[in-house]
Amino acid sequence: ASPSARATPGARARRGVVSTICRRGEVAREIVFVRRDARASAAGDARASGGRVAAVRRGSKRAVRGETRAIAANGEELHEKSVVDARELRDVFNESIAAMRTVTPPFAQEGMEENKDALSEYDVETLVKSDPVFNAEMSWLAFNWRVLAMAANEEVPIFERLRFVAISARNLDEFFAKRVGAIKRQAAAGLENLVKQRGREVWTPQETLQNVAAEVERQVDAQAALLEDHIVPALKAHNIYLEQYDDLSKDLRTKLGDYFEAQIEPVLDPRAIDPCHPFPFLGSLSLSIAVELEDAFKQEKFAIVSVPAALERWIRVGDSKDSSEQRFLPLEQLIEANMEKLFRGCNIRDTHVFRVTRNADIERNEDEAEDLLEMMADEVRERRFASFVRLEVQDTMPEYIRDKLIDSLDGITLTDVITVPHRAPLGFGTIDSLPVNFGMDIEMLYPPWSPRTHPRLEQIRGSEGTIFSAISEGDILVHHPYVSFATSTQAFIEEAARDPDVLSIKSTLYRTSDNSPIVRALIKAAENGKQVAVLVELKARFDEARNVGFAQRLETAGCNVAYGVKGVKTHSKASLVVRREGKKLVKYVHIGTGNYNPSTAGIYTDFGLLSRDDQLGDDVSNLFKFLMGHHYQERFNKLIVAPLRMQNEFVEMIEREAENALKGKPASIIAKMNGLDDAVICAALYRASQAGVKIHLIIRGICRVRPGIPGVSENIRVVSIVGRFLEHHRAFRFENNGSPEFYMGSADLMRRNLLRRVEVITRVYDPKIQTELQEVLDACLTDQVLAWEMGSDGRYYRTPTSRQVAANHLAHDPGKGRLMKMAATDGLHVALMADTLKMMKRSDKRANLATLATKKVKKVERAPKEVRARVLKTNAPEVNDKTDVIEQQVQAKAPENTRPKFDDVISVEEGVIMRSVEDSADES
């Protein structure tokens, strides 16, 4: 919607609020504007929800707060009694959920330029710097819409849909703690400082915060609508119920009252708020209850009751004889219902649940730190008392209570208040912690998947071979979670810790699990007398406390521990094992795209390369000299290392493709990563597209590049895959004039990764591993189930016409992409699981044949004549007049031995992706 459309929301509201949601979501976003403007401008008793009608809670004590007046953007009071009531708003977001299955975000994002003709007038430098073209926060929220779309997908099992709602909510928690916290620090630094860093094409921090708040409220409303109108009713079909306290029977309330007194009340700490009792400490992401009450002298009082995080959020309740029913009640509702027991002698007028988030983006000065371990331990403590960045309230909370909280919470302004529909619990992120007993009801969950052992590593099980002998036969690519982490990467470290011929182990740890087997193996190696050096990155956000503990344990065990490189984070995933073999020392290395974390290895997709290549071993050895000492080296044999030269080398490879395209040589780029925002890289990609390079970007999260801009990015395709597993690996392919180069490693092409982190990417030379990488990349580009196609407007589409782009890539299958067809019909993850099972069957068959070959077989001197004749007759080709025809058919089916030239892979015009309003509505 244009700015002029926003100027008169009242006029459009008078014409009738909603009937359908159009392609750009204009009607729904009008409602959001009215809500936010009303909240910002209305005074007195005007409702913060812009007209929602609250349900009566706890009998007559909670009155209906439905009468409202909403103020338009121009300040004119609307004459309608209720511009947007709860039912109409709910209808809007239910229609947005239907639209979300084919387009995300379902609403046009505030402040973003969507017109491709307008974008075509921008030069490349403006495209990569302008916030209306790309804003990191809005792009991140667009990704979270794609996560939420998984919850709206009715083909996903119902409890998995619930989990995706919870994941999207936890994503928002981290978003506010990290990104919004950083914006608030940016605001404190001043606008002039921001302009010096990024130029004048950027939004002010306040504009960013306002646009973020509007977008977040839309997501929260969609989350609530998904829960109440779609997921919770579907759970009832499986005998799972999310209860409201008011709906419980009298007997059950009595039992819960006894439970409250015995198990909950002793833990609670009710706090009066007055001159003698200051506002209590509230932890980040904690739930609290604001209490309005009258004391024995009829004086109005105010109190806060914190909901203890140590107690389970969801209480299992039930008074039905049918044991198959599972009913759950939120803890805060039980506390609200028994509030009189905490304030005896007082009259409880009302209660209001709220939730706070604190800033996790704390400024640190490493130059002045004498001990980084001590500094990070202090930072973890300091974060508990950081300023607040978000206040979540339900839409039944009166403005005067909301304002009282704003005044009491350091850092909170009206823009930071997120209003959540009262029909949904605050803190959606815990909704998947329901203690459900699934029993035999397997339809509620994804089919179980157990990672398999890599065939090359399976061969050494039960034999005298070791993992080192398997690696010596050739490089091994492990693909998690399809290939087991425990029997590959973890086994590599564990066997090195036990092997008497291993002399030293070096490794980097960024994030790992509690009670990590990797840490245990490193400690065991040190106890066995091996030289162990570990770089533990203490600055890994939200894992600082865990990593501090690991660093201390490793030091106590006798390992040499470094805490990172000053000024940058060490995000690389690399390990080096030095082993004595005969008279020489051999270096074995592991380079991965994911953390040494067995927990995330089961749900994140990552590559790991195991190798004993001499040059690669020397490179990793020199890398650890840089990490642990004062060694400095810009160029390596097979590694590309950030922040030394990675940005420059990628720009050089992109420019090489552009030069080849201008000369009429084969030129294409395929890049798979989590995010892309580096302006230098993006500008190089735009220029390469203008030169004719076919560019395929597979980017799960934020992306600065816009495809389909006339004259700029018509040769660029952007795909985002969101599904059962979190796409996490980074892999790159450059055509290089018909001699493709493949790379994999830890780095996204993000500015922070290229300039403020130690990252490692290795070139892959092994032809078999190159084929494996190519097959995965091709499968991503042909996926028509999990993949979203970005349009020139910056939104993502999953419509029959947008799927035609993936079908184009499938049509250019050179005959070796065994994953492509299944990925197109069943999705990438199903295809890879099925392929892993097939690979294991082939491995088992080869193992059986090898076993048979070693058996002693009784030699037969001569077979009967009739048997020999029958064998000859069976094995001989049948010669007849159709032989030539058969040979022709075989030749016709023979696969090509070359990859497609990509000249026609991106051949669909923008109209394929950008659909009309009517077509999109029909598809929904």
Short mmCIF file of C-alpha atoms in Angstrom, two decimals, residues 470-731:
data_model
loop_
_atom_site.label_atom_id
_atom_site.label_comp_id
_atom_site.label_asym_id
_atom_site.label_seq_id
_atom_site.Cartn_x
_atom_site.Cartn_y
_atom_site.Cartn_z
CA ALA A 470 38.92 -45.37 6.07
CA ILE A 471 39.92 -41.73 5.56
CA SER A 472 43.25 -42.83 4.07
CA GLU A 473 41.36 -44.54 1.24
CA GLY A 474 39.94 -41.17 0.16
CA ASP A 475 38.11 -38.10 1.44
CA ILE A 476 34.72 -38.71 3.08
CA LEU A 477 31.79 -36.27 2.99
CA VAL A 478 29.29 -36.78 5.82
CA HIS A 479 25.87 -35.18 5.49
CA HIS A 480 24.01 -34.65 8.76
CA PRO A 481 21.35 -35.48 9.91
CA TYR A 482 21.13 -38.18 7.24
CA VAL A 483 24.52 -39.55 8.21
CA SER A 484 25.14 -40.11 11.91
CA PHE A 485 27.22 -37.51 13.76
CA ALA A 486 28.07 -40.04 16.49
CA THR A 487 29.65 -42.55 14.10
CA SER A 488 31.49 -39.98 11.98
CA THR A 489 32.61 -36.62 13.37
CA GLN A 490 32.24 -37.61 17.02
CA ALA A 491 33.90 -40.98 16.39
CA PHE A 492 36.81 -39.16 14.69
CA ILE A 493 37.59 -37.21 17.89
CA GLU A 494 36.85 -40.13 20.24
CA GLU A 495 39.05 -42.59 18.35
CA ALA A 496 41.83 -40.02 18.20
CA ALA A 497 41.61 -39.67 21.99
CA ARG A 498 42.09 -43.46 22.42
CA ASP A 499 44.57 -44.18 19.63
CA PRO A 500 48.11 -44.57 21.07
CA ASP A 501 49.60 -43.42 17.75
CA VAL A 502 47.83 -40.04 17.90
CA LEU A 503 50.13 -37.36 19.25
CA SER A 504 47.98 -34.23 19.23
CA ILE A 505 44.41 -33.00 18.71
CA LYS A 506 43.38 -29.44 17.94
CA SER A 507 39.79 -28.25 17.62
CA THR A 508 37.51 -25.22 17.65
CA LEU A 509 34.35 -25.13 19.75
CA TYR A 510 31.70 -22.50 18.99
CA ARG A 511 28.50 -24.12 20.26
CA THR A 512 28.13 -27.59 21.66
CA SER A 513 25.66 -29.50 23.81
CA ASP A 514 25.42 -29.90 27.56
CA ASN A 515 27.56 -32.82 28.72
CA SER A 516 29.22 -32.72 25.30
CA PRO A 517 30.83 -36.01 24.14
CA ILE A 518 33.34 -33.92 22.15
CA VAL A 519 34.49 -32.15 25.32
CA ARG A 520 34.67 -35.47 27.18
CA ALA A 521 36.80 -36.95 24.38
CA LEU A 522 39.20 -33.98 24.44
CA ILE A 523 39.54 -34.28 28.21
CA LYS A 524 40.19 -38.03 27.83
CA ALA A 525 42.85 -37.30 25.21
CA ALA A 526 44.64 -34.94 27.59
CA GLU A 527 44.46 -37.56 30.36
CA ASN A 528 46.01 -40.05 27.92
CA GLY A 529 49.01 -37.77 27.51
CA LYS A 530 48.21 -36.27 24.14
CA GLN A 531 48.83 -32.65 23.27
CA VAL A 532 45.36 -31.07 23.16
CA ALA A 533 44.67 -27.48 22.08
CA VAL A 534 41.14 -26.12 21.98
CA LEU A 535 39.84 -22.73 20.97
CA VAL A 536 36.58 -22.16 22.89
CA GLU A 537 34.71 -19.14 21.54
CA LEU A 538 33.39 -17.42 24.66
CA LYS A 539 31.49 -14.79 22.68
CA ALA A 540 28.95 -17.22 21.12
CA ARG A 541 25.68 -15.40 21.87
CA PHE A 542 23.52 -17.06 24.55
CA ASP A 543 26.11 -19.84 24.96
CA GLU A 544 28.64 -17.74 26.85
CA ALA A 545 27.95 -19.32 30.25
CA ARG A 546 28.12 -22.87 28.87
CA ASN A 547 31.34 -22.16 26.99
CA VAL A 548 32.94 -20.56 30.05
CA GLY A 549 32.21 -23.78 31.93
CA PHE A 550 33.66 -25.93 29.14
CA ALA A 551 36.80 -23.79 28.98
CA GLN A 552 37.37 -24.17 32.70
CA ARG A 553 36.85 -27.97 32.57
CA LEU A 554 39.28 -28.31 29.66
CA GLU A 555 41.91 -26.20 31.41
CA THR A 556 41.54 -28.26 34.59
CA ALA A 557 42.12 -31.44 32.55
CA GLY A 558 45.39 -30.07 31.17
CA CYS A 559 44.27 -28.89 27.72
CA ASN A 560 45.71 -25.73 26.21
CA VAL A 561 42.71 -23.44 25.87
CA ALA A 562 42.37 -20.17 23.99
CA TYR A 563 39.28 -18.00 24.28
CA GLY A 564 39.13 -16.66 20.75
CA VAL A 565 40.80 -13.98 18.69
CA LYS A 566 40.54 -10.41 19.96
CA GLY A 567 38.00 -8.32 18.10
CA VAL A 568 36.42 -11.18 16.14
CA LYS A 569 34.44 -14.36 16.81
CA THR A 570 35.89 -17.71 15.84
CA HIS A 571 33.01 -19.33 13.97
CA SER A 572 35.05 -21.84 11.97
CA LYS A 573 34.51 -25.57 12.49
CA ALA A 574 37.84 -27.34 12.13
CA SER A 575 39.76 -30.13 13.84
CA LEU A 576 43.29 -31.46 13.30
CA VAL A 577 44.62 -34.84 14.42
CA VAL A 578 48.35 -35.59 14.08
CA ARG A 579 49.11 -39.34 14.01
CA ARG A 580 52.37 -41.23 13.79
CA GLU A 581 52.31 -43.78 10.95
CA GLY A 582 55.61 -45.54 10.54
CA LYS A 583 58.37 -42.95 10.44
CA LYS A 584 56.26 -39.98 9.43
CA LEU A 585 53.52 -37.82 10.93
CA VAL A 586 50.20 -37.71 9.10
CA LYS A 587 47.64 -34.92 9.50
CA TYR A 588 43.94 -35.83 9.50
CA VAL A 589 41.43 -32.98 9.35
CA HIS A 590 37.73 -32.37 9.72
CA ILE A 591 36.16 -29.23 8.26
CA GLY A 592 32.45 -28.71 8.77
CA THR A 593 29.62 -26.33 8.10
CA GLY A 594 27.98 -26.98 11.49
CA ASN A 595 28.94 -27.00 15.14
CA TYR A 596 30.42 -29.92 17.05
CA ASN A 597 27.05 -30.42 18.66
CA PRO A 598 25.36 -33.86 18.61
CA SER A 599 22.01 -32.31 19.54
CA THR A 600 21.75 -29.90 16.61
CA ALA A 601 23.37 -32.47 14.29
CA GLY A 602 20.08 -34.35 14.50
CA ILE A 603 17.97 -31.46 13.21
CA TYR A 604 20.38 -29.19 11.27
CA THR A 605 21.55 -30.10 7.77
CA ASP A 606 25.33 -29.83 7.60
CA PHE A 607 28.32 -31.12 5.66
CA GLY A 608 31.53 -32.43 7.18
CA LEU A 609 34.69 -33.26 5.24
CA LEU A 610 37.13 -35.86 6.62
CA SER A 611 40.48 -35.85 4.84
CA ARG A 612 44.18 -36.67 5.14
CA ASP A 613 45.22 -34.48 2.21
CA ASP A 614 48.71 -33.14 2.92
CA GLN A 615 48.10 -29.59 1.66
CA LEU A 616 44.79 -29.34 3.51
CA GLY A 617 46.48 -30.65 6.65
CA ASP A 618 49.19 -27.99 6.36
CA ASP A 619 46.51 -25.32 5.90
CA VAL A 620 44.59 -26.37 9.01
CA SER A 621 47.84 -26.58 10.97
CA ASN A 622 48.66 -22.99 9.97
CA LEU A 623 45.09 -21.96 10.82
CA PHE A 624 45.58 -23.14 14.40
CA LYS A 625 48.88 -21.26 14.57
CA PHE A 626 46.87 -18.14 13.72
CA LEU A 627 44.14 -18.96 16.25
CA MET A 628 46.41 -19.95 19.12
CA GLY A 629 49.45 -17.75 18.54
CA HIS A 630 50.80 -14.78 16.57
CA HIS A 631 51.05 -16.48 13.19
CA TYR A 632 49.75 -14.39 10.27
CA GLN A 633 49.02 -15.81 6.82
CA GLU A 634 46.65 -14.40 4.19
CA ARG A 635 46.77 -17.07 1.48
CA PHE A 636 46.43 -20.81 1.95
CA ASN A 637 46.71 -23.74 -0.43
CA LYS A 638 43.13 -25.01 -0.26
CA LEU A 639 41.46 -22.90 2.44
CA ILE A 640 39.81 -19.52 2.20
CA VAL A 641 39.96 -17.82 5.60
CA ALA A 642 38.03 -14.83 6.92
CA PRO A 643 38.56 -12.11 7.91
CA LEU A 644 41.81 -12.23 5.95
CA ARG A 645 40.85 -12.61 2.27
CA MET A 646 37.51 -14.37 2.00
CA GLN A 647 35.52 -11.37 0.79
CA ASN A 648 38.12 -10.49 -1.84
CA GLU A 649 38.44 -14.06 -3.12
CA PHE A 650 34.70 -14.49 -3.53
CA VAL A 651 34.45 -11.19 -5.39
CA GLU A 652 37.29 -12.34 -7.67
CA MET A 653 35.49 -15.62 -8.43
CA ILE A 654 32.22 -13.80 -9.16
CA GLU A 655 34.01 -11.34 -11.45
CA ARG A 656 35.72 -14.24 -13.23
CA GLU A 657 32.29 -15.69 -14.04
CA ALA A 658 31.18 -12.29 -15.34
CA GLU A 659 34.21 -12.07 -17.61
CA ASN A 660 33.54 -15.57 -18.96
CA ALA A 661 29.90 -14.70 -19.65
CA LEU A 662 30.89 -11.58 -21.60
CA LYS A 663 33.24 -13.74 -23.69
CA GLY A 664 30.49 -16.24 -24.42
CA LYS A 665 32.01 -18.93 -22.21
CA PRO A 666 30.03 -21.11 -19.75
CA ALA A 667 29.32 -19.05 -16.63
CA SER A 668 27.07 -19.80 -13.67
CA ILE A 669 27.02 -19.63 -9.88
CA ILE A 670 25.17 -21.75 -7.34
CA ALA A 671 25.49 -20.65 -3.71
CA LYS A 672 23.77 -22.20 -0.71
CA MET A 673 23.93 -20.48 2.65
CA ASN A 674 21.92 -19.25 5.62
CA GLY A 675 22.03 -15.56 4.85
CA LEU A 676 23.39 -13.03 2.33
CA ASP A 677 23.80 -9.37 3.21
CA ASP A 678 27.35 -8.29 2.38
CA ALA A 679 26.94 -5.24 0.15
CA VAL A 680 30.22 -5.83 -1.71
CA ILE A 681 29.30 -9.43 -2.59
CA CYS A 682 25.74 -8.44 -3.56
CA ALA A 683 26.97 -5.66 -5.84
CA ALA A 684 29.29 -8.16 -7.55
CA LEU A 685 26.36 -10.56 -8.02
CA TYR A 686 24.20 -7.83 -9.56
CA ARG A 687 26.99 -6.90 -12.00
CA ALA A 688 27.55 -10.56 -12.86
CA SER A 689 23.85 -10.92 -13.61
CA GLN A 690 24.03 -7.91 -15.90
CA ALA A 691 26.93 -9.61 -17.68
CA GLY A 692 24.78 -12.69 -18.29
CA VAL A 693 25.87 -15.04 -15.48
CA LYS A 694 23.08 -17.41 -14.41
CA ILE A 695 23.00 -17.18 -10.61
CA HIS A 696 21.11 -19.54 -8.31
CA LEU A 697 20.99 -18.52 -4.65
CA ILE A 698 19.64 -21.00 -2.09
CA ILE A 699 19.29 -18.86 1.02
CA ARG A 700 17.24 -19.92 4.01
CA GLY A 701 17.16 -16.58 5.83
CA ILE A 702 17.81 -12.94 5.05
CA CYS A 703 18.81 -11.94 1.52
CA ARG A 704 19.90 -8.53 0.27
CA VAL A 705 19.62 -9.49 -3.41
CA ARG A 706 16.31 -8.95 -5.25
CA PRO A 707 15.79 -11.16 -8.31
CA GLY A 708 13.89 -10.19 -11.45
CA ILE A 709 14.71 -6.46 -11.54
CA PRO A 710 14.72 -5.45 -15.24
CA GLY A 711 18.21 -4.81 -16.51
CA VAL A 712 19.81 -5.74 -13.19
CA SER A 713 18.92 -9.15 -11.76
CA GLU A 714 16.91 -10.96 -14.42
CA ASN A 715 19.51 -13.76 -14.35
CA ILE A 716 19.24 -14.26 -10.58
CA ARG A 717 17.02 -16.79 -8.86
CA VAL A 718 16.56 -16.87 -5.06
CA VAL A 719 15.18 -19.95 -3.31
CA SER A 720 14.47 -20.43 0.40
CA ILE A 721 13.89 -23.91 1.83
CA VAL A 722 12.11 -24.30 5.17
CA GLY A 723 11.05 -27.72 6.37
CA ARG A 724 11.50 -30.50 8.87
CA PHE A 725 15.25 -29.92 9.21
CA LEU A 726 16.96 -26.55 9.51
CA GLU A 727 18.95 -25.91 6.32
CA HIS A 728 22.36 -24.94 7.67
CA HIS A 729 25.11 -26.01 5.27
CA ARG A 730 27.10 -23.64 3.11
CA ALA A 731 28.23 -24.81 -0.32
#
